[in-house]
Amino acid sequence: MTIRPGNIEDLDQLRKLALRSWSQFQDELTPENWQQLFNILNNLETYTTLLDKADCIVCETAEKAIVGMAFLVPSGHATEIYKSEWCIIRFLTVDPEYGSKGIGRQLTEKCIELAKSHNEQTIALHTSEMMNRARHIYERLGFTILREIEPRFGKKYWLYTLDLA
């Protein structure tokens, strides 16, 4: 497995990875919520928008298949959830066939390393009750729950932060 920067040439693989990975949660969502999430995941603009403003990190096999991805959005991109002074991990995703191989942890560590190299002070992310394995990775790396946020797709979500200073 190789961790490398992702780019626009990876666009279709990023979309397919997200669909493969997030489809494992389809049965946990209502049909309406699944369709809403599917539409986001299947839309190439979701990834082009992130590629335009964020560092993309991918994990690929020796055969050049992308089996993990994450985006690190630099500070200055405030949303209803995130403060402007925070950098943000988005769409950290691992192919279910490659779960439990440490890819999620490696991608998270690479995001932390990148954030530190950009002199970021705080790194944030949000995750849900569907993502217990991911939540354990974040917590082991020092992220703490700042607060519960508005539910998304009918599920509980939490805002996590990690102080990098």
PDB file of C-alpha atoms in Angstrom, residues 5-164:
ATOM      1  CA  PRO A   5      -1.285  12.942  -2.821  1.00  0.00           C
ATOM      2  CA  GLY A   6      -4.480  12.577  -4.798  1.00  0.00           C
ATOM      3  CA  ASN A   7      -5.328  14.672  -7.838  1.00  0.00           C
ATOM      4  CA  ILE A   8      -7.971  15.328 -10.488  1.00  0.00           C
ATOM      5  CA  GLU A   9      -6.879  12.226 -12.425  1.00  0.00           C
ATOM      6  CA  ASP A  10      -8.152  10.167  -9.465  1.00  0.00           C
ATOM      7  CA  LEU A  11     -11.642  11.659  -9.679  1.00  0.00           C
ATOM      8  CA  ASP A  12     -13.551   8.607 -10.896  1.00  0.00           C
ATOM      9  CA  GLN A  13     -11.745   6.272  -8.490  1.00  0.00           C
ATOM     10  CA  LEU A  14     -12.542   8.629  -5.577  1.00  0.00           C
ATOM     11  CA  ARG A  15     -16.238   8.583  -6.477  1.00  0.00           C
ATOM     12  CA  LYS A  16     -16.308   4.798  -6.867  1.00  0.00           C
ATOM     13  CA  LEU A  17     -14.466   4.311  -3.572  1.00  0.00           C
ATOM     14  CA  ALA A  18     -16.967   6.507  -1.740  1.00  0.00           C
ATOM     15  CA  LEU A  19     -19.901   4.590  -3.218  1.00  0.00           C
ATOM     16  CA  ARG A  20     -18.338   1.202  -2.331  1.00  0.00           C
ATOM     17  CA  SER A  21     -17.490   2.288   1.178  1.00  0.00           C
ATOM     18  CA  TRP A  22     -20.614   4.192   2.129  1.00  0.00           C
ATOM     19  CA  SER A  23     -22.939   1.574   0.608  1.00  0.00           C
ATOM     20  CA  GLN A  24     -22.233  -0.557   3.665  1.00  0.00           C
ATOM     21  CA  PHE A  25     -24.446   1.889   5.622  1.00  0.00           C
ATOM     22  CA  GLN A  26     -27.381   1.818   3.205  1.00  0.00           C
ATOM     23  CA  ASP A  27     -29.453  -0.537   5.379  1.00  0.00           C
ATOM     24  CA  GLU A  28     -28.932   1.722   8.407  1.00  0.00           C
ATOM     25  CA  LEU A  29     -30.571   4.666   6.623  1.00  0.00           C
ATOM     26  CA  THR A  30     -34.096   5.303   5.439  1.00  0.00           C
ATOM     27  CA  PRO A  31     -34.487   5.032   1.657  1.00  0.00           C
ATOM     28  CA  GLU A  32     -34.860   8.827   1.471  1.00  0.00           C
ATOM     29  CA  ASN A  33     -31.722   9.466   3.532  1.00  0.00           C
ATOM     30  CA  TRP A  34     -29.759   6.881   1.546  1.00  0.00           C
ATOM     31  CA  GLN A  35     -30.819   8.514  -1.742  1.00  0.00           C
ATOM     32  CA  GLN A  36     -29.726  11.929  -0.446  1.00  0.00           C
ATOM     33  CA  LEU A  37     -26.328  10.558   0.612  1.00  0.00           C
ATOM     34  CA  PHE A  38     -25.967   8.554  -2.609  1.00  0.00           C
ATOM     35  CA  ASN A  39     -26.588  11.694  -4.679  1.00  0.00           C
ATOM     36  CA  ILE A  40     -23.780  13.506  -2.824  1.00  0.00           C
ATOM     37  CA  LEU A  41     -21.369  10.581  -3.147  1.00  0.00           C
ATOM     38  CA  ASN A  42     -22.139   9.981  -6.820  1.00  0.00           C
ATOM     39  CA  ASN A  43     -21.732  13.646  -7.810  1.00  0.00           C
ATOM     40  CA  LEU A  44     -18.277  14.378  -9.259  1.00  0.00           C
ATOM     41  CA  GLU A  45     -18.648  17.993  -8.116  1.00  0.00           C
ATOM     42  CA  THR A  46     -18.423  16.756  -4.507  1.00  0.00           C
ATOM     43  CA  TYR A  47     -14.829  15.729  -5.184  1.00  0.00           C
ATOM     44  CA  THR A  48     -13.804  18.491  -7.604  1.00  0.00           C
ATOM     45  CA  THR A  49     -14.876  21.082  -5.027  1.00  0.00           C
ATOM     46  CA  LEU A  50     -12.734  19.377  -2.397  1.00  0.00           C
ATOM     47  CA  LEU A  51      -9.795  18.933  -4.772  1.00  0.00           C
ATOM     48  CA  ASP A  52      -9.902  22.682  -5.511  1.00  0.00           C
ATOM     49  CA  LYS A  53      -9.543  23.724  -1.870  1.00  0.00           C
ATOM     50  CA  ALA A  54      -8.052  20.781   0.013  1.00  0.00           C
ATOM     51  CA  ASP A  55      -5.078  18.464   0.085  1.00  0.00           C
ATOM     52  CA  CYS A  56      -6.237  15.045  -1.087  1.00  0.00           C
ATOM     53  CA  ILE A  57      -4.487  11.985   0.289  1.00  0.00           C
ATOM     54  CA  VAL A  58      -5.065   8.525  -1.142  1.00  0.00           C
ATOM     55  CA  CYS A  59      -3.998   5.009  -0.293  1.00  0.00           C
ATOM     56  CA  GLU A  60      -3.493   2.778  -3.303  1.00  0.00           C
ATOM     57  CA  THR A  61      -2.596  -0.833  -3.889  1.00  0.00           C
ATOM     58  CA  ALA A  62       0.387  -2.021  -5.923  1.00  0.00           C
ATOM     59  CA  GLU A  63      -2.075  -2.280  -8.826  1.00  0.00           C
ATOM     60  CA  LYS A  64      -2.883   1.460  -8.457  1.00  0.00           C
ATOM     61  CA  ALA A  65      -6.398   0.872  -7.129  1.00  0.00           C
ATOM     62  CA  ILE A  66      -7.400   3.585  -4.642  1.00  0.00           C
ATOM     63  CA  VAL A  67      -8.678   1.924  -1.472  1.00  0.00           C
ATOM     64  CA  GLY A  68      -8.596   4.894   0.910  1.00  0.00           C
ATOM     65  CA  MET A  69      -8.895   8.667   0.749  1.00  0.00           C
ATOM     66  CA  ALA A  70      -9.076  11.774   2.896  1.00  0.00           C
ATOM     67  CA  PHE A  71      -9.196  15.498   2.257  1.00  0.00           C
ATOM     68  CA  LEU A  72      -7.573  18.093   4.506  1.00  0.00           C
ATOM     69  CA  VAL A  73      -9.308  21.445   4.080  1.00  0.00           C
ATOM     70  CA  PRO A  74      -7.112  24.312   5.333  1.00  0.00           C
ATOM     71  CA  SER A  75      -8.323  26.843   7.868  1.00  0.00           C
ATOM     72  CA  GLY A  76     -10.329  29.721   6.483  1.00  0.00           C
ATOM     73  CA  HIS A  77     -13.294  27.625   5.329  1.00  0.00           C
ATOM     74  CA  ALA A  78     -15.858  28.179   8.065  1.00  0.00           C
ATOM     75  CA  THR A  79     -19.202  26.388   7.866  1.00  0.00           C
ATOM     76  CA  GLU A  80     -22.185  26.049  10.180  1.00  0.00           C
ATOM     77  CA  ILE A  81     -20.155  23.329  11.954  1.00  0.00           C
ATOM     78  CA  TYR A  82     -16.533  24.432  11.649  1.00  0.00           C
ATOM     79  CA  LYS A  83     -14.755  27.569  12.840  1.00  0.00           C
ATOM     80  CA  SER A  84     -12.693  29.512  10.321  1.00  0.00           C
ATOM     81  CA  GLU A  85      -9.487  28.977  12.285  1.00  0.00           C
ATOM     82  CA  TRP A  86      -9.728  25.166  12.084  1.00  0.00           C
ATOM     83  CA  CYS A  87      -8.504  22.887   9.322  1.00  0.00           C
ATOM     84  CA  ILE A  88     -10.894  20.044   8.594  1.00  0.00           C
ATOM     85  CA  ILE A  89     -10.638  16.358   7.686  1.00  0.00           C
ATOM     86  CA  ARG A  90     -13.354  15.473   5.159  1.00  0.00           C
ATOM     87  CA  PHE A  91     -14.468  12.244   3.497  1.00  0.00           C
ATOM     88  CA  LEU A  92     -11.981   9.948   5.207  1.00  0.00           C
ATOM     89  CA  THR A  93     -13.032   6.739   3.477  1.00  0.00           C
ATOM     90  CA  VAL A  94     -11.661   3.197   3.290  1.00  0.00           C
ATOM     91  CA  ASP A  95     -12.837   0.410   0.999  1.00  0.00           C
ATOM     92  CA  PRO A  96     -14.636  -2.153   3.232  1.00  0.00           C
ATOM     93  CA  GLU A  97     -12.545  -4.953   1.669  1.00  0.00           C
ATOM     94  CA  TYR A  98      -9.453  -3.230   3.106  1.00  0.00           C
ATOM     95  CA  GLY A  99     -10.852  -2.510   6.564  1.00  0.00           C
ATOM     96  CA  SER A 100      -8.841  -3.352   9.683  1.00  0.00           C
ATOM     97  CA  LYS A 101      -5.523  -2.914   7.836  1.00  0.00           C
ATOM     98  CA  GLY A 102      -4.664   0.431   9.445  1.00  0.00           C
ATOM     99  CA  ILE A 103      -5.484   2.515   6.368  1.00  0.00           C
ATOM    100  CA  GLY A 104      -7.903   4.810   8.189  1.00  0.00           C
ATOM    101  CA  ARG A 105      -5.342   5.431  10.901  1.00  0.00           C
ATOM    102  CA  GLN A 106      -2.574   6.106   8.353  1.00  0.00           C
ATOM    103  CA  LEU A 107      -4.754   8.571   6.459  1.00  0.00           C
ATOM    104  CA  THR A 108      -5.707  10.346   9.685  1.00  0.00           C
ATOM    105  CA  GLU A 109      -2.060  10.507  10.781  1.00  0.00           C
ATOM    106  CA  LYS A 110      -1.089  11.904   7.375  1.00  0.00           C
ATOM    107  CA  CYS A 111      -3.769  14.597   7.712  1.00  0.00           C
ATOM    108  CA  ILE A 112      -2.407  15.518  11.154  1.00  0.00           C
ATOM    109  CA  GLU A 113       1.142  15.616   9.783  1.00  0.00           C
ATOM    110  CA  LEU A 114       0.069  17.827   6.859  1.00  0.00           C
ATOM    111  CA  ALA A 115      -1.882  20.145   9.166  1.00  0.00           C
ATOM    112  CA  LYS A 116       1.162  20.568  11.399  1.00  0.00           C
ATOM    113  CA  SER A 117       3.380  21.259   8.384  1.00  0.00           C
ATOM    114  CA  HIS A 118       0.945  24.036   7.395  1.00  0.00           C
ATOM    115  CA  ASN A 119       1.146  25.479  10.945  1.00  0.00           C
ATOM    116  CA  GLU A 120      -2.517  24.764  11.634  1.00  0.00           C
ATOM    117  CA  GLN A 121      -3.528  25.092  15.286  1.00  0.00           C
ATOM    118  CA  THR A 122      -6.626  22.889  15.428  1.00  0.00           C
ATOM    119  CA  ILE A 123      -7.864  20.068  13.244  1.00  0.00           C
ATOM    120  CA  ALA A 124     -11.538  19.116  13.246  1.00  0.00           C
ATOM    121  CA  LEU A 125     -13.844  16.494  11.762  1.00  0.00           C
ATOM    122  CA  HIS A 126     -17.357  15.194  12.188  1.00  0.00           C
ATOM    123  CA  THR A 127     -18.477  11.598  12.310  1.00  0.00           C
ATOM    124  CA  SER A 128     -21.568   9.593  13.123  1.00  0.00           C
ATOM    125  CA  GLU A 129     -22.912   6.772  15.187  1.00  0.00           C
ATOM    126  CA  MET A 130     -22.552   4.538  12.091  1.00  0.00           C
ATOM    127  CA  MET A 131     -18.772   4.993  12.178  1.00  0.00           C
ATOM    128  CA  ASN A 132     -17.764   3.439  15.477  1.00  0.00           C
ATOM    129  CA  ARG A 133     -14.531   2.003  14.087  1.00  0.00           C
ATOM    130  CA  ALA A 134     -13.511   5.433  12.799  1.00  0.00           C
ATOM    131  CA  ARG A 135     -14.484   7.110  16.071  1.00  0.00           C
ATOM    132  CA  HIS A 136     -12.132   4.761  17.952  1.00  0.00           C
ATOM    133  CA  ILE A 137      -9.261   5.654  15.603  1.00  0.00           C
ATOM    134  CA  TYR A 138      -9.827   9.381  16.093  1.00  0.00           C
ATOM    135  CA  GLU A 139     -10.065   9.044  19.867  1.00  0.00           C
ATOM    136  CA  ARG A 140      -6.877   6.939  20.055  1.00  0.00           C
ATOM    137  CA  LEU A 141      -5.081   9.681  18.107  1.00  0.00           C
ATOM    138  CA  GLY A 142      -6.187  12.304  20.635  1.00  0.00           C
ATOM    139  CA  PHE A 143      -9.317  13.783  19.065  1.00  0.00           C
ATOM    140  CA  THR A 144     -12.022  14.633  21.574  1.00  0.00           C
ATOM    141  CA  ILE A 145     -15.721  15.271  21.143  1.00  0.00           C
ATOM    142  CA  LEU A 146     -16.405  18.977  21.276  1.00  0.00           C
ATOM    143  CA  ARG A 147     -20.180  18.575  20.973  1.00  0.00           C
ATOM    144  CA  GLU A 148     -22.996  16.686  19.333  1.00  0.00           C
ATOM    145  CA  ILE A 149     -24.137  18.400  16.131  1.00  0.00           C
ATOM    146  CA  GLU A 150     -27.404  18.367  14.221  1.00  0.00           C
ATOM    147  CA  PRO A 151     -28.303  14.900  12.957  1.00  0.00           C
ATOM    148  CA  ARG A 152     -27.538  14.139   9.318  1.00  0.00           C
ATOM    149  CA  PHE A 153     -29.281  11.485   7.271  1.00  0.00           C
ATOM    150  CA  GLY A 154     -31.287  10.652  10.407  1.00  0.00           C
ATOM    151  CA  LYS A 155     -28.180   9.721  12.454  1.00  0.00           C
ATOM    152  CA  LYS A 156     -26.352  11.231  15.430  1.00  0.00           C
ATOM    153  CA  TYR A 157     -23.170  13.137  14.581  1.00  0.00           C
ATOM    154  CA  TRP A 158     -20.389  14.552  16.712  1.00  0.00           C
ATOM    155  CA  LEU A 159     -17.830  17.271  16.143  1.00  0.00           C
ATOM    156  CA  TYR A 160     -14.287  16.221  17.083  1.00  0.00           C
ATOM    157  CA  THR A 161     -11.226  18.443  17.439  1.00  0.00           C
ATOM    158  CA  LEU A 162      -7.530  17.952  18.087  1.00  0.00           C
ATOM    159  CA  ASP A 163      -5.258  20.756  19.329  1.00  0.00           C
ATOM    160  CA  LEU A 164      -2.068  20.814  17.248  1.00  0.00           C
TER     161      LEU A 164
END
